[in-house]
PDB file of C-alpha atoms in Angstrom:
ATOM      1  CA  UNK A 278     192.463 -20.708 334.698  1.00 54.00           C
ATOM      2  CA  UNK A 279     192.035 -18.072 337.486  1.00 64.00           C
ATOM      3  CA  UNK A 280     191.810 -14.571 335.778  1.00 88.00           C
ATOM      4  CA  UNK A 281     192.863 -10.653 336.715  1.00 94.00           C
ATOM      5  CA  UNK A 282     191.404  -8.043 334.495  1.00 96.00           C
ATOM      6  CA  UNK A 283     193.355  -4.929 334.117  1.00 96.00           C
ATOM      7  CA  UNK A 284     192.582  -1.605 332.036  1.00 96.00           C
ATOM      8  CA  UNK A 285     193.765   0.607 330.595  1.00 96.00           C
ATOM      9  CA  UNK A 286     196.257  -1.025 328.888  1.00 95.00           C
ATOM     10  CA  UNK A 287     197.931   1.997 327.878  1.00 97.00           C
ATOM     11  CA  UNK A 288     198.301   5.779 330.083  1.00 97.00           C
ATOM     12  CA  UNK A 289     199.522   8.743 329.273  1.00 98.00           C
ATOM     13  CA  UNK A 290     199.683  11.102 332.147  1.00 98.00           C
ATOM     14  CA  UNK A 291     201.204  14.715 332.859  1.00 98.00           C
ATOM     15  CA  UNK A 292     204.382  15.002 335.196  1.00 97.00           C
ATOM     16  CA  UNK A 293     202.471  15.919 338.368  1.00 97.00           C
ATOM     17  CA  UNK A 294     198.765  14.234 337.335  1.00 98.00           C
ATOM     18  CA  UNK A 295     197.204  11.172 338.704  1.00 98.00           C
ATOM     19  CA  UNK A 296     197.853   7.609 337.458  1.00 98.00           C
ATOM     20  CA  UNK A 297     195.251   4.945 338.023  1.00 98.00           C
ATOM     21  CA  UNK A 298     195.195   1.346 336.926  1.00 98.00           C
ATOM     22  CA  UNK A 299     192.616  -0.728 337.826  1.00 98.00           C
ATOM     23  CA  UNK A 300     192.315  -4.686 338.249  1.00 97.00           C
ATOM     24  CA  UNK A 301     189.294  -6.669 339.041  1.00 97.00           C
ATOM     25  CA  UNK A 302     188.716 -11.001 339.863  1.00 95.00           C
ATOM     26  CA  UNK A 303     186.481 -13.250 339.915  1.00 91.00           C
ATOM     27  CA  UNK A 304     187.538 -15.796 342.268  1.00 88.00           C
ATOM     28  CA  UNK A 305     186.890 -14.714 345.617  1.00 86.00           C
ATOM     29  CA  UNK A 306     189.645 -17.213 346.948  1.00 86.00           C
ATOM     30  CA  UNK A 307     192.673 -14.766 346.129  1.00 88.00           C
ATOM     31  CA  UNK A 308     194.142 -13.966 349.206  1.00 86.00           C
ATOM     32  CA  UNK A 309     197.196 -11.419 348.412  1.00 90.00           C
ATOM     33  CA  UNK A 310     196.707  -8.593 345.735  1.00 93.00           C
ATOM     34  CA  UNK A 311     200.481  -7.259 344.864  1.00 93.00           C
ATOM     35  CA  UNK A 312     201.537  -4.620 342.154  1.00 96.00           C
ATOM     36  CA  UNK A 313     204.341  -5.293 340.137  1.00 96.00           C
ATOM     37  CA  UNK A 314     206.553  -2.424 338.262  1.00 97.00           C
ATOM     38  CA  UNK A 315     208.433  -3.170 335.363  1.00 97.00           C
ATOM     39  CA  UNK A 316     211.163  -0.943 333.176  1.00 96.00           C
ATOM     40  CA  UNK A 317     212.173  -1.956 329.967  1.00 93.00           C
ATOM     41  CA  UNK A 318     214.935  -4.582 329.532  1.00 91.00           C
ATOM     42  CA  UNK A 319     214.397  -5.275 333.347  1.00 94.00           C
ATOM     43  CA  UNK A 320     212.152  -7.773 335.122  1.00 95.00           C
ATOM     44  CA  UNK A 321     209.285  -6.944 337.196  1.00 95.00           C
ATOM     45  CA  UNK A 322     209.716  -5.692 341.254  1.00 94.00           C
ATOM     46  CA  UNK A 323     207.374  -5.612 343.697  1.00 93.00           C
ATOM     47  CA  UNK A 324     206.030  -2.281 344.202  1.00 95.00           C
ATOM     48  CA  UNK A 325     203.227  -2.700 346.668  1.00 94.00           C
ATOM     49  CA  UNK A 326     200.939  -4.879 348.171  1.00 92.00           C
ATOM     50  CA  UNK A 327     197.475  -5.155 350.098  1.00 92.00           C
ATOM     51  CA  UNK A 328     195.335  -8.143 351.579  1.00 89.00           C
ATOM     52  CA  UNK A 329     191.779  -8.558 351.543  1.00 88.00           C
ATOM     53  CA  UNK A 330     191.276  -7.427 355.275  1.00 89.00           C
ATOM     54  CA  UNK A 331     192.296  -4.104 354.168  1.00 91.00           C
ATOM     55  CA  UNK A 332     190.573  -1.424 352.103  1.00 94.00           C
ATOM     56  CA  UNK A 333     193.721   0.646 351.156  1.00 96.00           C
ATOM     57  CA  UNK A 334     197.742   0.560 351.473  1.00 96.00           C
ATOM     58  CA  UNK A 335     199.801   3.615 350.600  1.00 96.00           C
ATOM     59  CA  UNK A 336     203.305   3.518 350.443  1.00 95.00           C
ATOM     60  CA  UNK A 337     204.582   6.910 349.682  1.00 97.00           C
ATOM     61  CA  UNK A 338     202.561   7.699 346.367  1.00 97.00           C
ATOM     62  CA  UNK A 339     201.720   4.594 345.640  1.00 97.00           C
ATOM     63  CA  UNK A 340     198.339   4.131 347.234  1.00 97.00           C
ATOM     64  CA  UNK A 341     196.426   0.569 346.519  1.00 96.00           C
ATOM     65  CA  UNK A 342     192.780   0.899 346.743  1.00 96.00           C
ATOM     66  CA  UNK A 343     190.834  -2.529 347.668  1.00 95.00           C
ATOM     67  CA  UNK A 344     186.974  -3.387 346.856  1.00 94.00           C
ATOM     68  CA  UNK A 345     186.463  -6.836 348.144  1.00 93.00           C
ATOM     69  CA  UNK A 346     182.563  -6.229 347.790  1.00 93.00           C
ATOM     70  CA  UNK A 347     182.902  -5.369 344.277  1.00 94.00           C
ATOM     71  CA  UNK A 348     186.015  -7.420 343.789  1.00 94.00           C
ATOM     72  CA  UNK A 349     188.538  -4.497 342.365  1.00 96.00           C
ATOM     73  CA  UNK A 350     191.554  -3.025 343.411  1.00 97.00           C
ATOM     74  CA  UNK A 351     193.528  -0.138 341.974  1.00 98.00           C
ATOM     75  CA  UNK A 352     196.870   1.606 342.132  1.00 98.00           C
ATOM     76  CA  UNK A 353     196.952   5.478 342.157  1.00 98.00           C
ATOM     77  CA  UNK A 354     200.241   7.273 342.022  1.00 98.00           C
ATOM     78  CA  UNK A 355     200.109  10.576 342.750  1.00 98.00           C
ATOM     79  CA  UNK A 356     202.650  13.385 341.771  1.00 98.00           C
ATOM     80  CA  UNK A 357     203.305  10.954 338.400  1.00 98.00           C
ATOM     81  CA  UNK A 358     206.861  11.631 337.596  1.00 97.00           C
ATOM     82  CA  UNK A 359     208.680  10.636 334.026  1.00 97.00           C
ATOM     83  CA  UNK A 360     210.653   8.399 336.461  1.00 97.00           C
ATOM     84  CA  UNK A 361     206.974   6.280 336.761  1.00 98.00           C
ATOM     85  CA  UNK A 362     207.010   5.057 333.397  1.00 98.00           C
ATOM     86  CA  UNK A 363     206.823   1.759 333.220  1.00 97.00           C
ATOM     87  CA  UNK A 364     204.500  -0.904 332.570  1.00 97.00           C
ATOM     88  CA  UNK A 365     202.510  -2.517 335.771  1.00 98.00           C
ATOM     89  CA  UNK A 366     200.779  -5.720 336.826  1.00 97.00           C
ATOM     90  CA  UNK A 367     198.210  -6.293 339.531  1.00 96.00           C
ATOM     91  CA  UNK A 368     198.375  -9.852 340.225  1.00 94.00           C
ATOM     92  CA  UNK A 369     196.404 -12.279 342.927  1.00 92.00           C
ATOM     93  CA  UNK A 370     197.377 -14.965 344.625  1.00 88.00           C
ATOM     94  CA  UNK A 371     195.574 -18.137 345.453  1.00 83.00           C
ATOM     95  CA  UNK A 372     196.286 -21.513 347.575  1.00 79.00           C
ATOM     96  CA  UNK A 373     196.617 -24.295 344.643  1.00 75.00           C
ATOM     97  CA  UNK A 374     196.525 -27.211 347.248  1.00 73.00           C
ATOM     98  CA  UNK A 375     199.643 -29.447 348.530  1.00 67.00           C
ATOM     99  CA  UNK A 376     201.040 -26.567 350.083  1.00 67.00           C
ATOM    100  CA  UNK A 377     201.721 -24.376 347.279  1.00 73.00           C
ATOM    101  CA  UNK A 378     200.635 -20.767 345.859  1.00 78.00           C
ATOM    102  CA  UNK A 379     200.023 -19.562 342.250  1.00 83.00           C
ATOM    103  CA  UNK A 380     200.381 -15.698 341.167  1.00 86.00           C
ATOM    104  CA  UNK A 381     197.830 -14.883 338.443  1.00 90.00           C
ATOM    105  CA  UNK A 382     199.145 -11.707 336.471  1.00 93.00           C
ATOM    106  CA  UNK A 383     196.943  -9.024 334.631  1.00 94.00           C
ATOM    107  CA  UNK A 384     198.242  -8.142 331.124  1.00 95.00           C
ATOM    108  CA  UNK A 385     199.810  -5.323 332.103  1.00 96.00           C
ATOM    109  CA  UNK A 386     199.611  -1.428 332.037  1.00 97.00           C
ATOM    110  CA  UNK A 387     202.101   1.100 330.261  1.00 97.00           C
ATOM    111  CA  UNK A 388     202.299   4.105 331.887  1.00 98.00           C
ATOM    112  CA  UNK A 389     203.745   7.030 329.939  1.00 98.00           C
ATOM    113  CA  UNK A 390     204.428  10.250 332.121  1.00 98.00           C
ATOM    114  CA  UNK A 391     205.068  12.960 329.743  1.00 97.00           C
ATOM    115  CA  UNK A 392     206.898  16.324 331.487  1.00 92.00           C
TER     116      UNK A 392
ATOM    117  CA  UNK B  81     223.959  -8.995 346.032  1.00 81.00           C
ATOM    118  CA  UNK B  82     220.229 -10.959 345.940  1.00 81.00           C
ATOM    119  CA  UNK B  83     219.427 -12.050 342.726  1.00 93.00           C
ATOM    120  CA  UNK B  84     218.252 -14.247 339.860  1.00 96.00           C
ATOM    121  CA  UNK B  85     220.561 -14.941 337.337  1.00 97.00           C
ATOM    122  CA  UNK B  86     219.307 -16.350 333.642  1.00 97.00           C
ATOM    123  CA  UNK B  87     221.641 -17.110 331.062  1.00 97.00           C
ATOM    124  CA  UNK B  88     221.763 -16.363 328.075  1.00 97.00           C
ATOM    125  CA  UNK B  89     219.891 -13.480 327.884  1.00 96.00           C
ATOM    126  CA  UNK B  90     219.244 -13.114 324.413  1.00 97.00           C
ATOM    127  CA  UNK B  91     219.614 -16.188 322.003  1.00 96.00           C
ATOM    128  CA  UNK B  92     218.297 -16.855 318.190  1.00 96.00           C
ATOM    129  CA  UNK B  93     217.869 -20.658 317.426  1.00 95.00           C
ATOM    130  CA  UNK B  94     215.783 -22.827 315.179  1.00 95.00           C
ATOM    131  CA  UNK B  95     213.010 -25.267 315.125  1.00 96.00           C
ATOM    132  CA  UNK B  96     213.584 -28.229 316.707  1.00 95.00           C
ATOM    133  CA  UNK B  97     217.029 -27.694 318.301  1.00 96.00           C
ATOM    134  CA  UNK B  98     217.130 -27.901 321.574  1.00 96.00           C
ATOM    135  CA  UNK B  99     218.127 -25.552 324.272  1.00 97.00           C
ATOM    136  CA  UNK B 100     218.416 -24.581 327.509  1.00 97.00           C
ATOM    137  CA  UNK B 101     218.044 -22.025 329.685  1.00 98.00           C
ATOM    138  CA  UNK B 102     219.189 -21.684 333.091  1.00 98.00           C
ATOM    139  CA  UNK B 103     218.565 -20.001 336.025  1.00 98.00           C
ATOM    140  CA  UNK B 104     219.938 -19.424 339.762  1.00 98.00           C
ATOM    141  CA  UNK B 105     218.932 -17.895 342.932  1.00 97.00           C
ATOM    142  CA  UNK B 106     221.248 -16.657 345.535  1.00 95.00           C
ATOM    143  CA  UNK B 107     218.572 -16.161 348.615  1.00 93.00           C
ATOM    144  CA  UNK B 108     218.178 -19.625 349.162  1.00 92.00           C
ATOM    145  CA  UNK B 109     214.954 -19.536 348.014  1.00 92.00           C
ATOM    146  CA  UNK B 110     212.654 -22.246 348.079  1.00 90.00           C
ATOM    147  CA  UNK B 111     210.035 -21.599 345.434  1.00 90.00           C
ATOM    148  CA  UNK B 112     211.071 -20.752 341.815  1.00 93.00           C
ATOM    149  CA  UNK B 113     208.723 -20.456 338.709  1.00 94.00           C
ATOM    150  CA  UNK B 114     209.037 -19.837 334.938  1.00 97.00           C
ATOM    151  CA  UNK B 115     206.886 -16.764 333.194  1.00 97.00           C
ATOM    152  CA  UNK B 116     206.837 -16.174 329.535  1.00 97.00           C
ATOM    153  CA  UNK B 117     205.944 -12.668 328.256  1.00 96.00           C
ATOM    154  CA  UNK B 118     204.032 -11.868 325.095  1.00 94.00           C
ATOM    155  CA  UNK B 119     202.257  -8.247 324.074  1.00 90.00           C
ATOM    156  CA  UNK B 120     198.979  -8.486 325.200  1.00 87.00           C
ATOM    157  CA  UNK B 121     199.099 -10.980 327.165  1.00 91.00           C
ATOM    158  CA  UNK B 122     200.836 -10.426 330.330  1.00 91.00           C
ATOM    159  CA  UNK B 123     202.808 -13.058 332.548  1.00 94.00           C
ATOM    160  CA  UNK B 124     201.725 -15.989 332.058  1.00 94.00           C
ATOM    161  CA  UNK B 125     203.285 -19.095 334.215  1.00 93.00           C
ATOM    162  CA  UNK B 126     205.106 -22.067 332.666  1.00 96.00           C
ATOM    163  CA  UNK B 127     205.978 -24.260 335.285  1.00 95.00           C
ATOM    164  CA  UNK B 128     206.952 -23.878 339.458  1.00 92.00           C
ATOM    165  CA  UNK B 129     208.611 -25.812 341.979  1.00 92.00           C
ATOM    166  CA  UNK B 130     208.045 -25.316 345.451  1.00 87.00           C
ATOM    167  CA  UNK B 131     211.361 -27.363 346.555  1.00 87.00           C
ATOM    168  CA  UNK B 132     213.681 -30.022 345.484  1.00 92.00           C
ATOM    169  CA  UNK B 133     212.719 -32.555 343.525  1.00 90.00           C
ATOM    170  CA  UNK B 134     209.280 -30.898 343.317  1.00 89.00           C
ATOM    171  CA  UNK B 135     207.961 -29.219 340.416  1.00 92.00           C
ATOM    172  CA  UNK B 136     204.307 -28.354 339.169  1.00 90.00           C
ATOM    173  CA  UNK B 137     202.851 -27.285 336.056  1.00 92.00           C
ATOM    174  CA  UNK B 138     201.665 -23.521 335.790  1.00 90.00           C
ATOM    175  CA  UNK B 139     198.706 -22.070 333.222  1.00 90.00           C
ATOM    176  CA  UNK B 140     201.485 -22.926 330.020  1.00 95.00           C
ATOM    177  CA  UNK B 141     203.330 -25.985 330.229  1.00 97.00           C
ATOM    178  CA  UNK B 142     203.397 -27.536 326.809  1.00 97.00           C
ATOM    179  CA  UNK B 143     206.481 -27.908 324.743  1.00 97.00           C
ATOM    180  CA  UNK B 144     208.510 -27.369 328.103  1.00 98.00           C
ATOM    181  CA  UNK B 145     210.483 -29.060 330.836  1.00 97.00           C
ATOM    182  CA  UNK B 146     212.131 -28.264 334.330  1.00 97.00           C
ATOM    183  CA  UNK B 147     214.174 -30.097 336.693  1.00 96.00           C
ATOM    184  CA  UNK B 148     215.222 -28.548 340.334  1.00 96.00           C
ATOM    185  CA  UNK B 149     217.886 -30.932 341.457  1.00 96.00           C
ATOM    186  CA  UNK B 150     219.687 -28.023 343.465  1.00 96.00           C
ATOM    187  CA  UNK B 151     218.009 -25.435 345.561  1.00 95.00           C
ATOM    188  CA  UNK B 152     219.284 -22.985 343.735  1.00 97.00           C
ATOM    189  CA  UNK B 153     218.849 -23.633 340.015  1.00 97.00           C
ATOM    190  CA  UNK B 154     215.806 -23.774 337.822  1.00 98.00           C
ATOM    191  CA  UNK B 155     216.843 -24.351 334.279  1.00 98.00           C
ATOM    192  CA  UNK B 156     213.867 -24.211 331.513  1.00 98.00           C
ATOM    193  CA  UNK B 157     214.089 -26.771 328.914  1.00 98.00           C
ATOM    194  CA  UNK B 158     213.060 -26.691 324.925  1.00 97.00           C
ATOM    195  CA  UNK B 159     213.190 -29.896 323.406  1.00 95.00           C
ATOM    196  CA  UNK B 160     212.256 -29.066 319.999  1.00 96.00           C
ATOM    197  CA  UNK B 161     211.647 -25.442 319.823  1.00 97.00           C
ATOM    198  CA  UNK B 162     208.950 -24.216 317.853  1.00 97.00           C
ATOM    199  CA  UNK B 163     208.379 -20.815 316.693  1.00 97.00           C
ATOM    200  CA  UNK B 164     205.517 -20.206 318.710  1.00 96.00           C
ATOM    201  CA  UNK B 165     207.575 -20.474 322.140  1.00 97.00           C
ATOM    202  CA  UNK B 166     209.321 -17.096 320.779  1.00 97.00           C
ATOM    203  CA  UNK B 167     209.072 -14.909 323.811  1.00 97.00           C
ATOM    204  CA  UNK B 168     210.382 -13.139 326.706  1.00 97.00           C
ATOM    205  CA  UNK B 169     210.806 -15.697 329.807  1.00 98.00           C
ATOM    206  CA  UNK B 170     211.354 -14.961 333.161  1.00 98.00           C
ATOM    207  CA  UNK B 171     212.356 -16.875 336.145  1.00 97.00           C
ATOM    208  CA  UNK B 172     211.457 -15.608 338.914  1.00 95.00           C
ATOM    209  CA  UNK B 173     212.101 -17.122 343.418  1.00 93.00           C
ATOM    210  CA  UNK B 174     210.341 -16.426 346.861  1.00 89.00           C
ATOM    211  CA  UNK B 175     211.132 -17.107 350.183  1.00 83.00           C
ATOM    212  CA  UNK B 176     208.657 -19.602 350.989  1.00 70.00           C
ATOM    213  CA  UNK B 177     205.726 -21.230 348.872  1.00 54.00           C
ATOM    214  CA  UNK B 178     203.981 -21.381 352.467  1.00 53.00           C
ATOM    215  CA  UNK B 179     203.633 -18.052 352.781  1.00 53.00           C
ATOM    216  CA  UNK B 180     201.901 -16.591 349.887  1.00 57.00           C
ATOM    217  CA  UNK B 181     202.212 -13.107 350.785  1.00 68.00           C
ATOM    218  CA  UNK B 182     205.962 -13.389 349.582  1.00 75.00           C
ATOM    219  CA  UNK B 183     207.511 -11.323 346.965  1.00 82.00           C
ATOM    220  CA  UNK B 184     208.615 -12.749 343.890  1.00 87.00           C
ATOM    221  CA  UNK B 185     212.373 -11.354 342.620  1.00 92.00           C
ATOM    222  CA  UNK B 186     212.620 -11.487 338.704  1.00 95.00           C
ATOM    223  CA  UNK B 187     215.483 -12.007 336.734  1.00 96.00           C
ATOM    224  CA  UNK B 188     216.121  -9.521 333.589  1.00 95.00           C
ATOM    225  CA  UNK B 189     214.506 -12.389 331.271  1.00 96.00           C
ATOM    226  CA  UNK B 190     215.723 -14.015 328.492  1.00 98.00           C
ATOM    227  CA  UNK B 191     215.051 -13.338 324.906  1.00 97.00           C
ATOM    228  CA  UNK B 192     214.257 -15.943 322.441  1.00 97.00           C
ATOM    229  CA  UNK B 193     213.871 -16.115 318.775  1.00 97.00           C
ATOM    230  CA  UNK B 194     212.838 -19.389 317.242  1.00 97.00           C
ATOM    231  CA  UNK B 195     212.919 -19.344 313.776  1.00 95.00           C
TER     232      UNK B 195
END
């Protein structure tokens, strides 16, 4: 079974502070590295995404941070607003053969942004 | 509106009796996949199809079935529900399972108590 490793599992972070969540894998085979953001009672939604061919991807303050040397990536949200909290999943994806793709989830992050 | 529709969304049963639950995709999505939730653990993937007729197992499979007759619908089957399948699934569709760089939409999940 292909693994992702995220920590912490749980944040608490001031309104206006820095959020980071980091994920790391073993297999070097994952080819797409999104972030998933989930509310409560509500699935998860993509929030952002990076490939391996890049080092970093910001999207407003969302900023994804890539390592492929020392296979890790992180999310950093700047500005961290009570509207932020959520729980989040890095995931990777990997080629399973026969034309199909499989999106390994890390156990998640709940992010707690207290005013 | 693009969605994923499960039904029900919250349902109490027993051991043994089976159920159903279903799920539907209005993009015209090709791939679809099952994800149950537990604390702790993350996502963890039950079973996929990439098409049709086509379905795979994910990283959880036993004590479940699928069937993807239509494009469109997914449903997840319990044929004799244990307690340890209690847990919040979700079904979840992309674009294309060629593409792996696609986003994933979620439905809200489904809620299951198996007493």
């Amino acid at each position: 079974q292909q693994q992702v490793k995220q920590s912490p599992q749980s944040l608490i972070v001031q309104k206006g502070g820095i959020s980071i969540i980091n994920c790391a894998y073993e297999n070097t085979a994952f080819d797409y590295f999104p972030w998933y953001q989930q509310f409560p009672g509500k699935g998860p939604a993509l929030l952002i995404a990076i490939r391996p061919d890049v080092s970093e991807k910001k999207e407003g303050r969302f900023t994804i941070s890539f390592n492929k040397s020392a296979k890790q990536f992180s999310l950093h949200i700047m500005d961290s607003q009570p509207g932020d909290s959520a729980t989040y999943f890095c995931a990777a994806n990997i080629f399973v053969g026969a034309g199909s793709y499989q999106l390994t989830f890390g156990k998640g992050t709940k992010l707690s942004v207290i005013p | 509106e693009a969605q994923v529709t499960q039904n029900p969304r919250y349902l109490i049963t027993v051991t043994g009796k089976k159920l159903t639950v279903t799920c539907s995709q209005n993009m015209n999505h090709e791939y679809m996949s099952w994800y149950r939730q537990d604390p702790g653990l993350g996502l963890r993937q039950i079973y996929y199809s990439m098409n049709v007729e086509v379905t795979d197992k994910g990283d959880v499979p036993e004590g479940y079935k699928v069937s993807r007759k239509e494009k469109r619908n997914f449903p997840l089957i319990l044929e004799s529900p244990s307690p340890n399948q209690t847990s919040l699934y979700f079904c979840a569709s992309s674009l294309s399972v060629t593409g792996g760089n696609q986003p994933q939409h979620f439905g809200d999940g489904t809620r299951l108590s198996i007493l």
